[in-house]
Amino acid sequence: MKKLIALFGILLLGFQFAQAQDEDIFGIDSKAKSKTRKSQSNIGNVVRNAMGNFSFEIFTGGAFHMNEMVFTSLSPSLYPISQFQNIEVPQQVTADDTLTFSRNNFAVPINAAVKINLFNTLTLGAGYGREFGQMDNLRSGDFEFQFQQQSYTLDRAFGSIGLVLYDANKRAKFLQWKYRAFDSNNIMMQSEKNQRIRQIYPWRFIAESEFGNVYMRKNFDPLINTDNQSFFNIALRVEKEFSEYTKFFVKTGAEFRNYNYQTEIPEEFQTIGQNLFFAQFGLSISLPSTKRCKVPGCGVVMKHLHGGVEYRGSSIFHQQNRRVGQWY
């Protein structure tokens, strides 16, 4: 009996020693808590958690813009309107005429922005961009409204707001709703549901809008008034997550803005409405809320704990908690 008690005591000590080893290998805590700390200090922990909501992005693409001006004036001779066809039959624009001038062309925007994620539901941002475009002379029938040059360069200062329509979190809730009809004792269907929820879903769909002002750097005509030229756009944005901190995205939408062609004496103006239909692509990089692990001898490449503080073992361009087939 004494030998049996001694053997049991040895086994118990061995189990506790093995468990202690399992909990601390190179200082690694194997039992991650639901809310892990990102820093030893309380202030550092708050700052680190806030940092993870900020991201920086750069994007470019192309835009097809449609321009239209409904022209009516008491002094049409003040405007650079000429007849570009049917020259054999000279015509003049009079004060009684109403002409609709229009023309289409292309532009290339380059933008940079910073954004903040709010509860994985809303995104707020601000940015600055530059647009290089062509502005051909507008035409209406036999007449042409002429500009002094065909190219322009403008800057865009904008704010943005986005609404997350669908992502991994909403997919998980959708799957919970989809499998609600199956009994909790149905092991096969519950296992299928949990397996689908645990799958990595890298896509995110966002309805986004930008609004701000444009500032002409190279004007296509000196009589275009560039003061307080506002714009807004609406777009659908699709993101693909390469890692927790790196995303590639594309977005398509439409942008609306106006220009005023203003004469000096007498003071008149004509409004040129410009509608752009754009397709853009870019890269978004989030600030890492988790510090890179620098513990000597620790070769863990996934997220892990040292002394209750979470660290990452990989760069921001790799998945932190990788699955089979994601190691290379």
Phi, psi and omega in degrees: 000318179295322178295323180294318179295319179296319179296320179296320178296320179296317179297321180294317178296320179296320179295316180295322179294318179294321179294321178295322177295321181295329182278341184216090175247115188056030181082013184269128172273122182279340183261096179285139180268164184295325178236092183274153178278151178254351181204159180290321181273154180293319179295316178299323179295317178296316181297317180297317178296324179289323181302323183296347180269353182259143178218154176242142182215153175227138184208153180212184181163218180216158180218139174254117183248140179248127184242138181215138177223120174272108189261127170209134185204148173282341180228070183297341180291345179286346187255150182281067180255128180225163179265120185255354174213167188055045182296334181298336180244089183299139178227156178230145175273128181250173180293342180274352184274144170235115183244145175250105178270141179207160177187151181240155176196191186236158177215158179234114178263150171228123187227153172225145184208159171240140184225155176236136180265127180247103173059027181056026180237316180238151171233135176239143183205172175213148183199178180217143182211170177229141182235131177247123185215174176244141179229096180285159176302138180280147183231147175213105183063238179272359186254155181224129175266114191263140172252161185286332176212163189264342184253157176213159174223129179223158176252148180237122171253125190214156166249164182215154174219138181225148178242122180286117181273322184202133176205193183297321180294316179290328175296319179297319178293323178295319179293323175300317179291321183294325183264013183294336183285344183270138181296147180296341178273356177281091189298320184296312182289324178293323177294320178296318179299311182295323179294319179292323179293323181285346178297144176287124178245103190272001188263148175217132181245128187227133168270122190230150177220139175243148179209144181172206182236154174248147181229118182288126173259326176223104188275146177278350174199134182294342180273000173283120180282119184259009181280130174054048175272100183267164178208165169207156176218165175229144185206158170253124183247132179240122181250145171238124184273120174272328175207181180297341186241354185232130181223144170253140183218155171230150176211147179229146180183197182226143180235145186229130177203164182232151171237149177248120173269113191240125176273163185268302182229119346291161184281112175226161173215152176238135183267128175255113177273128181239120176246124181250138174243115192238157171226125185227158176219153182193183182235134179240130180236123179270150174290131181287122178280344181251128181289153177287136182288130177233023179289125181301133178085354180269115181252019181290129182262352179262173175294137182205174184246141168232114180061032178084000179252134183278138176228159174247149182251003182231164177290168183289350181268003178241153171298134181283312178254089190276156176252180178298132180092000182248015186271347183233000000 
